GROMACS .gro file of C-alpha atoms in nm:
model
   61
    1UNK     CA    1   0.000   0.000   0.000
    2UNK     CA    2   0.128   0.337  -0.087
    3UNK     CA    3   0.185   0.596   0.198
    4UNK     CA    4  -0.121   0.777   0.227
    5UNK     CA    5  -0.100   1.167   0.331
    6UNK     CA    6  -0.216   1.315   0.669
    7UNK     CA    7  -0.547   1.474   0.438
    8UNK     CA    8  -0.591   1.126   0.312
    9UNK     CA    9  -0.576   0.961   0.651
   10UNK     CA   10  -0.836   1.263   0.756
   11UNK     CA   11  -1.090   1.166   0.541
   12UNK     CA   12  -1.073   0.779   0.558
   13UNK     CA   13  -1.128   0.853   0.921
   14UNK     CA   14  -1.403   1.077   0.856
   15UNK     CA   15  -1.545   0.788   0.620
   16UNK     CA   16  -1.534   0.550   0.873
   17UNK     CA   17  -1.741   0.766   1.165
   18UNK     CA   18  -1.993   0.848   0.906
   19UNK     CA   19  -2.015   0.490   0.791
   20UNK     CA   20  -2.019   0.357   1.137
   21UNK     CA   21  -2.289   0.625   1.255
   22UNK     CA   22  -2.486   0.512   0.949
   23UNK     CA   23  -2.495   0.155   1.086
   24UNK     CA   24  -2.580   0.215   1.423
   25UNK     CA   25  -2.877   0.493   1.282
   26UNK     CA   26  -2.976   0.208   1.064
   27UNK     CA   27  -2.967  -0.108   1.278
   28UNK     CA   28  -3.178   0.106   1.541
   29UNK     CA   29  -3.409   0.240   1.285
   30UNK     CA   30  -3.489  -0.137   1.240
   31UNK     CA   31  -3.497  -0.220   1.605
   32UNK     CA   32  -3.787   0.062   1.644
   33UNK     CA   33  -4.006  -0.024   1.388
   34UNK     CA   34  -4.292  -0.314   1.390
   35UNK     CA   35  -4.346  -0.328   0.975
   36UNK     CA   36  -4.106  -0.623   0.936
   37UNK     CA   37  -4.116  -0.543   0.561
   38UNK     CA   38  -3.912  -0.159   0.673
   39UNK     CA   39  -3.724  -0.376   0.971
   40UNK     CA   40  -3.564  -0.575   0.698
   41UNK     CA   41  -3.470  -0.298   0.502
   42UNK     CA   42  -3.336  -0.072   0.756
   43UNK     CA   43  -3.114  -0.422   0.894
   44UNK     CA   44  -2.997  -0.491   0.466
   45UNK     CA   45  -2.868  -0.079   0.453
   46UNK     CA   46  -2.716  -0.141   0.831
   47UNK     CA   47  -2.500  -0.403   0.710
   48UNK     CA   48  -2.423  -0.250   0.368
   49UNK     CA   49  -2.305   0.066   0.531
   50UNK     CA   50  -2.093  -0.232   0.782
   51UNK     CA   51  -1.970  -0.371   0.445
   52UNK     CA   52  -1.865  -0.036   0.355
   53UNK     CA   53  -1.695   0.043   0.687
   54UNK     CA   54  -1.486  -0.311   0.680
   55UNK     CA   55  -1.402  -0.244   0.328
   56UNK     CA   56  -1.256   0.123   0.456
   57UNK     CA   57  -1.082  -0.064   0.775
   58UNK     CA   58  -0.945  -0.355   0.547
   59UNK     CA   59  -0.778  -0.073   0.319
   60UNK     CA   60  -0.613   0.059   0.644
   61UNK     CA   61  -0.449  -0.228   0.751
   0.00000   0.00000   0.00000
């Protein structure tokens, strides 16, 4: 992996609050609701945005 600069490093990091918040929002958006149809589609876009923040992490490494 190439060395990544300090603004670079920023934003991943910014990238992987937002996604993180997103998954949280998301799994307790499903948590709340009693449609099951809007549960399960709340709990599919929590764990895309947890794909999305493992993807970010996995770059880090």
């Amino acid at each position: 992996m190439a060395q990544l600069s300090e603004k670079e490093l920023s934003a991943l990091n910014d990238l992987l609050a937002d996604e993180q918040l997103l998954t949280k929002k998301f799994s307790m958006l499903a948590k709340q609701t009693n449609d099951s149809e809007i549960r399960q589609k709340f709990e599919q876009i929590s764990q895309q945005h947890q794909g999305h923040f493992n993807a970010l992490y996995e770059y880090l490494k």
